[in-house]
Each structure stands twice: as C-alpha cells, then as structure tokens.
Coordinates of C-alpha atoms (C1' of nucleotides) in Angstrom, one line a residue:
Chain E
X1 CA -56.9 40.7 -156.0
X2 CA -55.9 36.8 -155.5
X3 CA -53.3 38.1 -152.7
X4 CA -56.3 40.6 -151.3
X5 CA -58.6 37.9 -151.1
X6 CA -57.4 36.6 -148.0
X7 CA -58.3 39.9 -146.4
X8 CA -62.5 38.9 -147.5
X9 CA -64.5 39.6 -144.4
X10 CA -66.0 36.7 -143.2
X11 CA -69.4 38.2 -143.9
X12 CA -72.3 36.2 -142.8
X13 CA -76.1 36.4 -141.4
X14 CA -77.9 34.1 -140.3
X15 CA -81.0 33.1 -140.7
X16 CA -83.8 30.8 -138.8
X17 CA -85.0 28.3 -141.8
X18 CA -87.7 29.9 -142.6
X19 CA -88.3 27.4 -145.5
X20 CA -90.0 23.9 -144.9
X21 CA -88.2 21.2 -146.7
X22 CA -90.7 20.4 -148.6
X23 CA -91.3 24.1 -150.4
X24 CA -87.2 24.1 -150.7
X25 CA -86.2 24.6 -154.6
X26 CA -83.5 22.4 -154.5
X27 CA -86.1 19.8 -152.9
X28 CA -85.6 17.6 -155.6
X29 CA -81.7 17.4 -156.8
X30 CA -79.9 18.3 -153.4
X31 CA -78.6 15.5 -151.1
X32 CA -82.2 15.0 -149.7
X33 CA -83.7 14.5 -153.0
X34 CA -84.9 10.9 -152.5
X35 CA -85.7 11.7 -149.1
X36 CA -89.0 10.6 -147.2
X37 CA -91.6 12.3 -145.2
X38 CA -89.9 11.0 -142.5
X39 CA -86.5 11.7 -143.2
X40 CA -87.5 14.6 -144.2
X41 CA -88.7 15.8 -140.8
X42 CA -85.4 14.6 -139.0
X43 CA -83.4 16.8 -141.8
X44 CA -86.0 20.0 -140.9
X45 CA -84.6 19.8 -137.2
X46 CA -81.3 19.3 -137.9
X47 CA -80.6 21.9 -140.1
X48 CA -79.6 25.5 -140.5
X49 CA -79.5 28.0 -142.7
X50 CA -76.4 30.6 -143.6
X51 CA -76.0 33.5 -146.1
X52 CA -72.5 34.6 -147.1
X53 CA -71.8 37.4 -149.1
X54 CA -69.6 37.6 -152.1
X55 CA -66.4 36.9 -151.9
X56 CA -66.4 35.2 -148.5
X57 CA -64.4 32.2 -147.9
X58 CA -66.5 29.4 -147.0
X59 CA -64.1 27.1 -146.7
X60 CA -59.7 27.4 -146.8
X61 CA -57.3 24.4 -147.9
X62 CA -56.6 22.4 -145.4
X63 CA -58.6 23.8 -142.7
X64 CA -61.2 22.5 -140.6
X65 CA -64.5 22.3 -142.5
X66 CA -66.9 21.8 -139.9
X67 CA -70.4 21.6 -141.4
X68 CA -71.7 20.2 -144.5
X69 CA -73.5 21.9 -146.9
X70 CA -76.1 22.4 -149.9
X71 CA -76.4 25.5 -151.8
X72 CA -79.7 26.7 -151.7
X73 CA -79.2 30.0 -153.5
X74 CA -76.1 31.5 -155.0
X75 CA -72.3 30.4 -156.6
X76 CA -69.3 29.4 -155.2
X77 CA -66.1 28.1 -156.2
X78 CA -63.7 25.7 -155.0
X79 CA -60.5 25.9 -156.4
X80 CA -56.6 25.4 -155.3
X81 CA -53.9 28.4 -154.9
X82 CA -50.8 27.2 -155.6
X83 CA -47.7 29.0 -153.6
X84 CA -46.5 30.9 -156.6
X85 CA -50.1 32.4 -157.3
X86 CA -51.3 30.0 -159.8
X87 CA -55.3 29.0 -159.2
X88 CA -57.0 26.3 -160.4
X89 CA -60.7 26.1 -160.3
X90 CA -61.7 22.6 -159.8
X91 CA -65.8 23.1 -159.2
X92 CA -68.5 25.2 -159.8
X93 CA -70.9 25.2 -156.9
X94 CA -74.4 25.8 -157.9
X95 CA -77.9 25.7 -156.2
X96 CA -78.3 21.9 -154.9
X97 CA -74.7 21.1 -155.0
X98 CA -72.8 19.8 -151.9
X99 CA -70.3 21.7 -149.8
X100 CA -67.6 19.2 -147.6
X101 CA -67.3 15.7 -147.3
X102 CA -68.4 13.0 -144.5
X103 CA -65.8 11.3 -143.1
X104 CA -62.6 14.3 -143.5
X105 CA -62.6 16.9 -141.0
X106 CA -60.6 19.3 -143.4
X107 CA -61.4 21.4 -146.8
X108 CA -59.2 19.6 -149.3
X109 CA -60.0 22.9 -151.4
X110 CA -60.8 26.7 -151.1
X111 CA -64.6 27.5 -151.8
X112 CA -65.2 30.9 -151.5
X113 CA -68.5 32.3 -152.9
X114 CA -68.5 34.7 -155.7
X115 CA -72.2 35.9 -155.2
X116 CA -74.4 35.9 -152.1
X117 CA -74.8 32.5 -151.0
X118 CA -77.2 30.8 -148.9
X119 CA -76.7 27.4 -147.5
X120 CA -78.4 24.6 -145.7
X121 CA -76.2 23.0 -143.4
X122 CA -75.7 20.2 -140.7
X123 CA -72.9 20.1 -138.4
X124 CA -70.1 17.9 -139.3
X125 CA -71.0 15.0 -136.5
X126 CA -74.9 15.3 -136.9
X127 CA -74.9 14.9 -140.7
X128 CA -72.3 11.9 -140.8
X129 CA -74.9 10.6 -138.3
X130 CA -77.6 11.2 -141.0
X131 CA -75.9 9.4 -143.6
X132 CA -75.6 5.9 -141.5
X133 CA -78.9 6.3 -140.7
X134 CA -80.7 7.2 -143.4
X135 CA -80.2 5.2 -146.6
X136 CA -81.7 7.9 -149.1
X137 CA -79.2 10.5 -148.1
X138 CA -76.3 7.2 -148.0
X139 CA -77.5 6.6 -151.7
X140 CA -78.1 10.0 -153.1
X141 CA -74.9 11.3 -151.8
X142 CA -72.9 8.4 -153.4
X143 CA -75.1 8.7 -156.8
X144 CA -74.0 13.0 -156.3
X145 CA -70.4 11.9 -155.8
X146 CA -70.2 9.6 -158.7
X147 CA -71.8 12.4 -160.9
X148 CA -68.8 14.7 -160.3
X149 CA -66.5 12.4 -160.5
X150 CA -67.4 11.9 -164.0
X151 CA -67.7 15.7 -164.3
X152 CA -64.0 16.0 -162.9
X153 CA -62.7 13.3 -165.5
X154 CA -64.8 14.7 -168.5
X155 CA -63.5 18.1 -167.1
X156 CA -60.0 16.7 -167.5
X157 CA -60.3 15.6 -170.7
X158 CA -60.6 19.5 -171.5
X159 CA -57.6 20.5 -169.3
X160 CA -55.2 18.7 -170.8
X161 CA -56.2 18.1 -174.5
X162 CA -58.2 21.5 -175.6
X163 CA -57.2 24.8 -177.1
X164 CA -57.9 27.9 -175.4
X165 CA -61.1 28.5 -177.6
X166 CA -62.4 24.9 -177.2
X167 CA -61.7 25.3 -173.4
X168 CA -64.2 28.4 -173.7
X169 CA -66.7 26.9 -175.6
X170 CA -66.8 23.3 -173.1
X171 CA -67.3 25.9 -170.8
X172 CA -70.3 27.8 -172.3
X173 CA -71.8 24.4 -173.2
X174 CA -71.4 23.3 -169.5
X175 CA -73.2 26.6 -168.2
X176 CA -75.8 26.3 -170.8
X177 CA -76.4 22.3 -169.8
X178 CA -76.4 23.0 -165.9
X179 CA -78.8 26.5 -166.5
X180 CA -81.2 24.2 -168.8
X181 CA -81.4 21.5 -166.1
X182 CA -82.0 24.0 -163.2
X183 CA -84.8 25.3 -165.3
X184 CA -86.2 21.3 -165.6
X185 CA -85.4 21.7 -169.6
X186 CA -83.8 18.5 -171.0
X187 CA -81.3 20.7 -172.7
X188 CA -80.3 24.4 -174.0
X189 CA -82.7 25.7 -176.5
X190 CA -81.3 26.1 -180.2
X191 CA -80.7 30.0 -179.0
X192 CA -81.3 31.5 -175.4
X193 CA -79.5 34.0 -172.9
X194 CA -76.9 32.5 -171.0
X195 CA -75.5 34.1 -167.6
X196 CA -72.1 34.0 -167.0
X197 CA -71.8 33.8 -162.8
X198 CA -67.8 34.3 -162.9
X199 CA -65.4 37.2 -164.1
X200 CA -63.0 36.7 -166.8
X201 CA -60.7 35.6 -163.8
X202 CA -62.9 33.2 -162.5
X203 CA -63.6 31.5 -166.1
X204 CA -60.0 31.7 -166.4
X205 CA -59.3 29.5 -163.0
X206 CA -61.4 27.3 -164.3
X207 CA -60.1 27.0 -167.4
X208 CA -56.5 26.9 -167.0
X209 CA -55.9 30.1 -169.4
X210 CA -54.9 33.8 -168.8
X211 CA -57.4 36.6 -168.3
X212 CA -56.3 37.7 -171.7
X213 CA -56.4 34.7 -173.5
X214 CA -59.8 34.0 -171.9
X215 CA -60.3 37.5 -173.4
X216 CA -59.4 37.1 -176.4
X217 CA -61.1 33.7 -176.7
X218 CA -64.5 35.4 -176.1
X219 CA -63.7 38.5 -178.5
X220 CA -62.9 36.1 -181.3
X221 CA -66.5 33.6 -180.8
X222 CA -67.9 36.7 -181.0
X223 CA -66.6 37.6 -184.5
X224 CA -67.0 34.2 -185.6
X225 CA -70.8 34.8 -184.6
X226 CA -71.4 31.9 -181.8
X227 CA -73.3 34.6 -179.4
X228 CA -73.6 38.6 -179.0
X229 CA -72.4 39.8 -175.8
X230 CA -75.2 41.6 -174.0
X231 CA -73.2 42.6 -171.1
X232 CA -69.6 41.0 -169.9
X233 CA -71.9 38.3 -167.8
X234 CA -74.8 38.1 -170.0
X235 CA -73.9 36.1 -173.8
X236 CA -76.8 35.6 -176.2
X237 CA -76.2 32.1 -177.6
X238 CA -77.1 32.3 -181.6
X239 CA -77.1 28.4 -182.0
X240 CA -76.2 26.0 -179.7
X241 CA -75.8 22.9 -181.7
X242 CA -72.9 24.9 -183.5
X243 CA -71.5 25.7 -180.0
X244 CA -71.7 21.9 -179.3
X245 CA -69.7 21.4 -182.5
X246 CA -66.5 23.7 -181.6
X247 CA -66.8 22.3 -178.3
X248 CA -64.9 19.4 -180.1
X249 CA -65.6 16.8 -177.2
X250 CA -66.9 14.0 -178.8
X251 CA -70.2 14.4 -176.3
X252 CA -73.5 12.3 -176.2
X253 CA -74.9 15.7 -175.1
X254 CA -74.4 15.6 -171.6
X255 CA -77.1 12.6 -171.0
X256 CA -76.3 10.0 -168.6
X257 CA -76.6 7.2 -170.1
Chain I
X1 CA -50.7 2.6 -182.9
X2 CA -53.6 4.8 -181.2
X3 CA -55.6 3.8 -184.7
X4 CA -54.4 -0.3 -184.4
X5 CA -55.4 -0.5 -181.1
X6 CA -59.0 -0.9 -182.4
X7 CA -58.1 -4.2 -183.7
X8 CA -56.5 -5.2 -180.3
X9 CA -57.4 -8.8 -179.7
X10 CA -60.2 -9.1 -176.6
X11 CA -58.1 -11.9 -175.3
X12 CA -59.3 -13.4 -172.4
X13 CA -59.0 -16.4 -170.1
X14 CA -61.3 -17.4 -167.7
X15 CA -60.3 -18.8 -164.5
X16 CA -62.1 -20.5 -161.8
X17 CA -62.1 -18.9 -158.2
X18 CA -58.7 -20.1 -157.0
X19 CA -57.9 -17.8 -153.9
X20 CA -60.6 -17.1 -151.3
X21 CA -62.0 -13.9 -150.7
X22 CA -60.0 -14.3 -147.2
X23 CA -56.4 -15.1 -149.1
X24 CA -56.8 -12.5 -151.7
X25 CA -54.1 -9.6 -152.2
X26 CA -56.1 -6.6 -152.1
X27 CA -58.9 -8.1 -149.6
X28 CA -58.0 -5.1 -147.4
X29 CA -57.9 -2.3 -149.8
X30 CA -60.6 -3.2 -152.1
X31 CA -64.2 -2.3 -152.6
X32 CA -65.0 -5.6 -150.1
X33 CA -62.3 -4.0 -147.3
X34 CA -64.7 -3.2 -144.6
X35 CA -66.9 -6.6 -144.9
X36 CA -67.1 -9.2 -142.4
X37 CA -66.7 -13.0 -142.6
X38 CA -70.4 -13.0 -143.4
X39 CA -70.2 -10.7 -146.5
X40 CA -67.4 -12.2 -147.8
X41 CA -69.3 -15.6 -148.0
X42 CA -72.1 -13.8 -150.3
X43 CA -69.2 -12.6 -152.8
X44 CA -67.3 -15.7 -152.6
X45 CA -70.1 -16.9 -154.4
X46 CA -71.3 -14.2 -156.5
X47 CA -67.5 -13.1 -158.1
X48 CA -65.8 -14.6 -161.2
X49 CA -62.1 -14.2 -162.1
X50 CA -61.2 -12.9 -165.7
X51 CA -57.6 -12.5 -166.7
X52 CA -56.9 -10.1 -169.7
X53 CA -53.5 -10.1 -171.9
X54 CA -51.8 -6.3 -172.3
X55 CA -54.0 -4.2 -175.0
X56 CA -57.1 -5.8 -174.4
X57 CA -60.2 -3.1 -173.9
X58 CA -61.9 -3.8 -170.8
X59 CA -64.8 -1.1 -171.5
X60 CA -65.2 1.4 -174.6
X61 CA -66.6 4.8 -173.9
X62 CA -70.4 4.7 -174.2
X63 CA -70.8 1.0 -174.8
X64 CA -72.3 -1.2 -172.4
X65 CA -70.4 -2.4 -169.1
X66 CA -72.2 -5.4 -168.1
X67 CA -69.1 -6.5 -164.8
X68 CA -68.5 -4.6 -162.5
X69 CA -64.5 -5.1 -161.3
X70 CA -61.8 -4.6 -159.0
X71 CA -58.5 -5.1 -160.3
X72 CA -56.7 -7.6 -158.6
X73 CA -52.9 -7.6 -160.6
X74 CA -52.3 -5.5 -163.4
X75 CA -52.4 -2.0 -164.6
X76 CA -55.6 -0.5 -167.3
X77 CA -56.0 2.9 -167.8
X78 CA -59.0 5.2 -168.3
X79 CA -58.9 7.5 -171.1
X80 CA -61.0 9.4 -173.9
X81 CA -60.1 9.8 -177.1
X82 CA -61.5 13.2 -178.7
X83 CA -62.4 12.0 -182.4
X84 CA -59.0 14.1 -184.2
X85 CA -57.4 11.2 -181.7
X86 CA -56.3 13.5 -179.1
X87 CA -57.1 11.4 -175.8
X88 CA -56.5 12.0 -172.1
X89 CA -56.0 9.6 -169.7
X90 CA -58.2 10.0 -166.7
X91 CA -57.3 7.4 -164.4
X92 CA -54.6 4.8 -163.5
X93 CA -56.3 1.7 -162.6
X94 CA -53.9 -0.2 -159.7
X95 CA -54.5 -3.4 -158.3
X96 CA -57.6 -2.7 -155.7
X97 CA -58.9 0.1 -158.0
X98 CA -62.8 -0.6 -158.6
X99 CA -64.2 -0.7 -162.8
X100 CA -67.5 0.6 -163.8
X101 CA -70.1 2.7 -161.8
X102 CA -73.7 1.1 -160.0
X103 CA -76.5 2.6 -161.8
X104 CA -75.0 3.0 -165.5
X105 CA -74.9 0.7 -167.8
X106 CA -72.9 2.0 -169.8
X107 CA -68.7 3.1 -169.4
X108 CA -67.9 6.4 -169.2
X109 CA -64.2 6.0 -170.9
X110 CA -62.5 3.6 -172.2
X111 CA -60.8 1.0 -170.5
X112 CA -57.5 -0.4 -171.6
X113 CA -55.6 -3.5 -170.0
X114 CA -51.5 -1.7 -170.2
X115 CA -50.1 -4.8 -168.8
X116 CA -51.8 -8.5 -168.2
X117 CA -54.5 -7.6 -165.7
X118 CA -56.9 -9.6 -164.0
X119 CA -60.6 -8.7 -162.4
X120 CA -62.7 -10.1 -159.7
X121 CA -65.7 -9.7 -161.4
X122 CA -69.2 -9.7 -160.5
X123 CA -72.6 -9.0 -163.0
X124 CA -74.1 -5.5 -162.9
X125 CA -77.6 -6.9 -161.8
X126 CA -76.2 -9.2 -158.6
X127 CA -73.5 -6.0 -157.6
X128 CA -76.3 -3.6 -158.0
X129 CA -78.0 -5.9 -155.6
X130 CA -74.9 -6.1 -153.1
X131 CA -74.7 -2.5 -152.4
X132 CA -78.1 -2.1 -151.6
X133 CA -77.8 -5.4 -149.1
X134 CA -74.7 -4.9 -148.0
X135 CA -74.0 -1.8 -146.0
X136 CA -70.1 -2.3 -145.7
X137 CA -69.8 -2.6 -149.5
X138 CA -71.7 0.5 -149.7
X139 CA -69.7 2.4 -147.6
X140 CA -66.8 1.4 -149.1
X141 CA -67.5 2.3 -152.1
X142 CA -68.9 6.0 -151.2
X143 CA -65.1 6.1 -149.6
X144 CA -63.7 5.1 -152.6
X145 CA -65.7 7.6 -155.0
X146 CA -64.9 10.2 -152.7
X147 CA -61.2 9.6 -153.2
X148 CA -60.9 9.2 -156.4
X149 CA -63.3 12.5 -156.5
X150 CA -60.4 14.1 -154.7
X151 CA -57.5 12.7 -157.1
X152 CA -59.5 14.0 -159.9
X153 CA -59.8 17.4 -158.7
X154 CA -55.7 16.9 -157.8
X155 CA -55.1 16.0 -160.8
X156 CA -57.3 18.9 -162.3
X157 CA -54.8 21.1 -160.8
X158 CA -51.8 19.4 -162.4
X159 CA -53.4 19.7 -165.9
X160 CA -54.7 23.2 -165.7
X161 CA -51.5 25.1 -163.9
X162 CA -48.2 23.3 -163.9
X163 CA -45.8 23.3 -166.6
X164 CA -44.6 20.4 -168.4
X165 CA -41.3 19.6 -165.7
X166 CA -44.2 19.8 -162.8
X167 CA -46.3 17.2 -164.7
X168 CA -43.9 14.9 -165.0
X169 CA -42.3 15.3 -161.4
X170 CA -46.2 15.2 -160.0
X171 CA -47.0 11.9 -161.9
X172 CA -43.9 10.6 -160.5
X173 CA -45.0 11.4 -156.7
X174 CA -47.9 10.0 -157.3
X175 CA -46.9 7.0 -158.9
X176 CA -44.0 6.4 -155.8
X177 CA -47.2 7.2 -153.2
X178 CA -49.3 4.5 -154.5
X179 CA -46.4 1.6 -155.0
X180 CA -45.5 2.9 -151.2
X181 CA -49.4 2.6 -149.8
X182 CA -49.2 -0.9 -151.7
X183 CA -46.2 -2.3 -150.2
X184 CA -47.4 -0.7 -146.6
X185 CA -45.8 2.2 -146.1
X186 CA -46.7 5.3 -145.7
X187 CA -44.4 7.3 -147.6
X188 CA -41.8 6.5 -149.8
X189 CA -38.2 6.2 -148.4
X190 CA -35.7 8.7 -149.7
X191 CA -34.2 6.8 -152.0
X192 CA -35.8 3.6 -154.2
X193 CA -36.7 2.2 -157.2
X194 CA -39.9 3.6 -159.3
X195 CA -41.4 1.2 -162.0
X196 CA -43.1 3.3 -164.7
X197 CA -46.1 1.1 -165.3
X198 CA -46.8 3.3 -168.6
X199 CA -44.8 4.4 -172.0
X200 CA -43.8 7.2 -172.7
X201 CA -47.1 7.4 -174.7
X202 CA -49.0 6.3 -171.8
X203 CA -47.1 9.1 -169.7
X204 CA -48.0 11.6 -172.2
X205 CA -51.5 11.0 -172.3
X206 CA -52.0 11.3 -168.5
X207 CA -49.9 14.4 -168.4
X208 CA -51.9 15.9 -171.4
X209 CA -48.3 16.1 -173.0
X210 CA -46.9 14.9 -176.2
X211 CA -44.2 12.4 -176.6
X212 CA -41.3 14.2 -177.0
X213 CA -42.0 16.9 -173.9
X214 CA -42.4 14.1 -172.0
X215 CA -39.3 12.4 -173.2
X216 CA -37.6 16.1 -172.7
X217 CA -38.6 16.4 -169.0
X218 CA -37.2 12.8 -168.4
X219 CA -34.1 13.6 -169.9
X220 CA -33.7 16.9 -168.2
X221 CA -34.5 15.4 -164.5
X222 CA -32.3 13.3 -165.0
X223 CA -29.3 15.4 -165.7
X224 CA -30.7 17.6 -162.9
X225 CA -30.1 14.4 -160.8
X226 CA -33.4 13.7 -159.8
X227 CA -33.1 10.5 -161.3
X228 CA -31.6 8.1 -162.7
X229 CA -32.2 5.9 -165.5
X230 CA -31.5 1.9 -164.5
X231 CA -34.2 1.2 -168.1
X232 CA -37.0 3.5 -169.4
X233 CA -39.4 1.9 -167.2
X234 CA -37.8 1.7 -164.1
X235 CA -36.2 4.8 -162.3
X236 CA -33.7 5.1 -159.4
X237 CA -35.3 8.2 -157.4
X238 CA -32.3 9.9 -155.7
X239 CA -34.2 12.4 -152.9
X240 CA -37.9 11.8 -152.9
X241 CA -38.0 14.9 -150.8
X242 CA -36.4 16.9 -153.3
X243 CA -38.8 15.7 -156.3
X244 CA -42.0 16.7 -153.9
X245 CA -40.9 19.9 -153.9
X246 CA -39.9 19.9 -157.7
X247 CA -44.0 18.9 -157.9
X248 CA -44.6 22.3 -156.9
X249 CA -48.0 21.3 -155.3
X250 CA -48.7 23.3 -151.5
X251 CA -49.2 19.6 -151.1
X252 CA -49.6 18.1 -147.7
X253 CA -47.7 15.0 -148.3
X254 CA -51.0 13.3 -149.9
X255 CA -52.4 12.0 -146.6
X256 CA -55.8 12.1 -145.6
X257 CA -56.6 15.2 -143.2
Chain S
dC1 C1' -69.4 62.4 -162.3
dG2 C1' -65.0 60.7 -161.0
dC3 C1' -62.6 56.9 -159.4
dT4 C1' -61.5 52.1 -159.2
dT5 C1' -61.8 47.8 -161.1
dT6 C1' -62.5 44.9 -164.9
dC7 C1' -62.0 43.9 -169.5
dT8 C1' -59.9 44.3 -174.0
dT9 C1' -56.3 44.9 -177.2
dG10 C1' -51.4 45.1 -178.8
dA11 C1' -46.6 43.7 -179.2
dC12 C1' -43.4 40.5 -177.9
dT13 C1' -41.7 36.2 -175.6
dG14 C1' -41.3 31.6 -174.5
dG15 C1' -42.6 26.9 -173.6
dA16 C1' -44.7 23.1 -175.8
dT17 C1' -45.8 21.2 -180.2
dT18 C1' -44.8 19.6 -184.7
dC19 C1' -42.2 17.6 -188.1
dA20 C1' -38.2 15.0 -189.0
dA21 C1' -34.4 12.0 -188.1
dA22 C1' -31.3 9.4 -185.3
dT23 C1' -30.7 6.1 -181.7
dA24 C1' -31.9 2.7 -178.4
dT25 C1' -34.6 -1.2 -176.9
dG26 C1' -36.7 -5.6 -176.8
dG27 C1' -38.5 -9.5 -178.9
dT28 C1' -38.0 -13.2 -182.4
dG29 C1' -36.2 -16.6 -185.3
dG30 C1' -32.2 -18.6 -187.1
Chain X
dC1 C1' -26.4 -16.6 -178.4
dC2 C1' -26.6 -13.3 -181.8
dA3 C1' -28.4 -10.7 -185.7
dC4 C1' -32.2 -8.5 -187.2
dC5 C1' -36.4 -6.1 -187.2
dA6 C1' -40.2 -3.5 -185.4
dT7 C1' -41.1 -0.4 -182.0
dA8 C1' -40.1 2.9 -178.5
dT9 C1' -37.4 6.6 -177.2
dT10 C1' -34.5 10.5 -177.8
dT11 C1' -32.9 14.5 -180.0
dG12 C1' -32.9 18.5 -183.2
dA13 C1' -34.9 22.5 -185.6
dA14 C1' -38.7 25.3 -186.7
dT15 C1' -43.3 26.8 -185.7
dC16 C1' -47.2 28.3 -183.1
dC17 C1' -50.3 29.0 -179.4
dA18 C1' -50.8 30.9 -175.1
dG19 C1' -48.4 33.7 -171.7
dT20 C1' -46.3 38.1 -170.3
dC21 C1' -45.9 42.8 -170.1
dA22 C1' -48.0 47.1 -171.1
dA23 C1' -51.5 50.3 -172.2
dG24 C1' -56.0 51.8 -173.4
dA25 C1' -61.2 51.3 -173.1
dA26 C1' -65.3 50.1 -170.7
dA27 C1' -68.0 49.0 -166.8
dG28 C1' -69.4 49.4 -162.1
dC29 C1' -69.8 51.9 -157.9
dG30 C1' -70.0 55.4 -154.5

DNA sequence: CGCTTTCTTGACTGGATTCAAATATGGTGG
DNA sequence: CCACCATATTTGAATCCAGTCAAGAAAGCG
C-alpha cells in the first residue's frame, strides 16, 4: 500500500471558480481571512480552483511545488517516507489550511490527499507577489505559520513523551477541537459524534505507533467506555472532559492565550 | 533536579547597550538581518541587553512574556513538562534564535537559560509596533517561523519513527549543522570537534529518551567509532559523512531547496 | 454475493525503560 | 595543589510496552 502509492493517478479536474470570494467557507480562517474588498478582488483574479481525488499526490519531497494553496474542501496529509518504509505524518490538512510555502520552490514534505480535495490556488510567482503587496495576506500568513508552529511543538511533546493510548486520545482531542472550531463552537460538546478522516494507517503515521497498536489502543478506550464506535471512522464521544483527562497533556484546552 | 529547578534563582544583570546594532555578532542572522541603516537606528533605540546566569527561566509555559528576544550568546531550551514531570524539549535556542511570539502574551513553553545567555530585548508593545512599521523585520521573521516550522516538522519525524541510535546520531547532525552555519560554513568538514551544549539530561529530553538510553547510544557510537570522547561535552566526530547516514533521514543535506 | 482491503486479535519478540549501583567528573575549600 | 563532595554519567539486570509476525473477522466495493 505505502510502496503502491507511488503508482496514485494523478487524478484531477478542474474547475472555473465558480465561488466569489466572498461566499467562500473558508472566507474567514484561510490565508485571505483579514483580507479587504479590495484585496479581495485582486485574489478573485488570480486564483484557481483544483479537485484531486483521493489518494493523489499533491505534492512529493523534494520536488517542485509550484502553486500555493488553501483547502477549500477535503483532507490531506503531509507526511515524510523514510527509505526503509517508515512514515511520519507531520500535518493534517483541513478546509482553510495552507498548502506550500513562499519563498522555497520545493515540497519539504509529501501531501497527498486522503479524500477528494478541492483547492484554491495561486501560482508560485503571483502569490509571493501577493504577499509583498498585500499586508493582510503578509500578516495572516505569518499569524497561520506561527499557529502551527506551536501545533508542531505541542505535537512533539506527544511524540516523544506519550504512551500509545495517550497518543490516541491527544489525537481524538485534536480532531474533536479542530471539528468544533470549523463548526464556529468554542469547543467539543460534553458528548458528540466525531469523524475520523484517516485509516488506522493514517492515525498511525501520525501517531508514530503500529496499525495494531493503534488497534488495540482504540479497542481498549472503547472497553474503558471513552466513546462507542459507530463505524471504524465514525466514534461517539461519551464525555469529553474525561477524554481531555487521559489525554494527560497538561492543556489550557486548546485556547490561545 | 527537574523538581529544584523551580527554585532556580532568576538571576539577572542588566547591561547597558554596549555593541551597536552594526558591531553585533548575529546582526546578519537575526530577526533584524534584512534591515537597513535606517531600521537599525529605530532598534538601537528601542532594545535593552539582559544577561541571564545558567538555570535561570527566561519564560514559564502559560505565564506572561512581556520581551520579546533574540539570543545573542548562550544556549536556553524550550521544553514542556507534562505534570507526572515527563517533559520534551521543543527547541534549542542558539545565538540568533528569536524568544516569544507577536500577538501572545503569554509563552507557550518554558524557557530555560542551559548556559549564561544574554538577550537583545525589546517590550511586547514597541516590537509589536516594529513589525507592523518595519517591513524587513516582518519578513524576517515570517522567514524565520517558517524555518523553525520546518525543523519542527523534522524533528517530528525523528521523534515519531527513529530508534533510539537514530536519535542520537540525528541530534548530533543537527547540532554539527548549526555550529557549521555559525562559523560560516556550509557543511561541516569531515572531521571536527562537536560541543554538546546539553547534558545528558538535556539530550534526553530533546530526544524523548531517558538518561541511560541516551548514555547507551553514546557509549555504543563510540565503540562503533563514530566518535570519540575528548570529555562528555565535547566530541571528536571521526566521518561526518558516515554519521549522516547513520541519521537515517532521506535527508538532503539540510539545505534549503 | 464474492473478492479485496482494512481492521482486529493473538502470541511472541525486542528495544527502551526502570530500578539499582558503580564510576567518573567537576567544583570547592582547606 | 589536592582531597573531598555533590552531581553527572555509565553500566547492569529485570521488566514492560510497543513492535513483529501471523491469522482471523469485518467492512467496503464492484
């Protein structure tokens, strides 16, 4: 499967933006967020829209990346293969997230979506354009890429210092934070339905475990009551604030502070 | 020790502006690297200089940050501390490296001086106020997130996948990249002298180790002759080619594509 | 409905941790 | 300058958590 990937068709369609910016429903959190009428217009010309279906690679390691993107609809991944196999998830791409990075010509990771994904994106030279001139994008990319920095380091903390099951449950909690905030919800209800947009491999990638131990992991939180499992990607969280607890991270509750 | 460090004494000594902006050691890797003669007048008056004994916290995860720093001698780490006392280091703060984040007032992790360090400092408020006057600083500073974004993610990798050998042979690389980019260079000769900045406790932490694995791998490079010994901070690297493979990491050399 | 893929479970292995003790290092005062 | 002490590091032995290998169950898809 990890070896077949690299055989993905590099399906794609594309589309004429048929969304103005302004009914766009990641309007308000993508790179444009604190953008202007004005800017806004500039943005609407320069633009393009892209759908990928699952499983394509939107971007390889170390190969030219040569537009930059937001996720309008859809999940990615961006992870790194190591030579022996070995995967690493490093970042789960979600609707208003950005793909690439101004200034590098090259994907430092793999991204590859794992459902349909549809993109708004601005060729490499015409977006690093934007950015000079247009200090809402400068600022709001720089406030984006300070977010994940801190999600990369808090991320980290979980890497290297948590058991498998705390590893699963920092992962749940994550999910349930990021779902909440799509839905403009401070934070998770006491109990809700959570969607899980990877397969046990893909939590596993991003947790650093086995498929089996991820497995097992789930099978166990289950006995011990933390959520029913509905389906394999659909969880029914019984209480989140006990989640929150076996999560173990000494957490503020995900609020920037 | 992890426990007595609470009682750490804040020392500090407050010096008056002795180098200018122009004379300074990391003027050209800094957060002020891309500003004119003009710029650099508008810090000259706005920084302090604040000198810190080993031990001392700079910042405490989720207390206030009211400075905002770059390091100018010295080594601090970033870590979090999970409340059984497991902690992770997140970061290695080098001279050059940038403290605390415009736009949140309060740290992130904590923030510890590992040898004598001293800051160019400047208050929240009147940084704040520089990035949104001062376009190079701005810049800078996106660069700068964005790198460390991607050493995060790097490291992510190390953390998640490699085993405990790989760890210590990756922290190693990285360690001998940065002294190299310091004095100049732009990789590390074949053969030269490493200075450990951290104990073996420091190591650990950043690896996501304990003590004595790390204290195992060193022992078992070294009669693997990767190494040798000259004290337990300072190493004699034998074949810097041969660790980078050791690391394991597809890695491109750690140069910017 | 049958086939493929994904997920779960079981048994065993192994690498890293834990607990414990010995050794080395570095700083300090005599 | 050296002896001493506290601390840091190394080493050893036993344990345990997650990985590996293998097989069975469930889910998804044509």
């Amino acid at each position: 499967m990890q070896i077949n990937a690299l055989d993905t068709v590099f399906a794609m369609v594309q589309l004429k933006p048929v969304i103005g910016c302004g009914n766009c429903p990641i309007r308000h959190n993508a790179v444009c967020a604190e953008c202007d009428a004005d800017e806004l217009a500039i943005l609407e010309r320069a633009k393009s829209y892209v759908t990928f279906s699952a499983g394509a690679r939107l971007a390889e390691a170390g190969e030219p990346l040569d537009h930059l993107s937001s996720i309008i609809t859809g999940c990615a991944t961006m992870s790194r293969t190591l030579e022996d196999g070995r995967r690493q998830t490093v970042g789960l791409l979600l609707p208003s997230d950005f793909i690439g990075r101004p200034g590098r010509a090259n994907s430092a990771y793999d991204i590859e979506a794992v459902s349909e994904v549809t993109l708004c994106r601005f060729e490499r030279r015409t977006f690093e354009d934007l950015v000079r001139n247009t200090p809402h994008i400068a600022t709001r990319l720089m406030t984006m890429a300070l977010d994940e920095l801190d999600a990369s380091r808090d991320w980290a903390v979980v890497l290297g210092r948590m058991t498998a099951r705390e590893k699963v449950v920092s992962l749940l909690v994550n999910l349930a934070r990021r779902a909440a905030r799509r839905e403009g919800k401070t934070a998770p209800e006491k109990s809700f339905t959570l969607h899980l947009p990877l397969s046990r491999e893909g939590l596993a990638d991003y947790l650093g475990l086995t498929i089996e131990t991820t497995s097992r992991q789930f099978t166990a939180l289950r006995k011990d009551g933390l959520f029913e499992m509905l389906s394999n990607r659909e969880l029914r969280i019984v209480d989140f604030d006990r989640l929150v607890i076996e999560a173990g991270e000494d957490d503020d509750g995900g609020v920037i502070v």
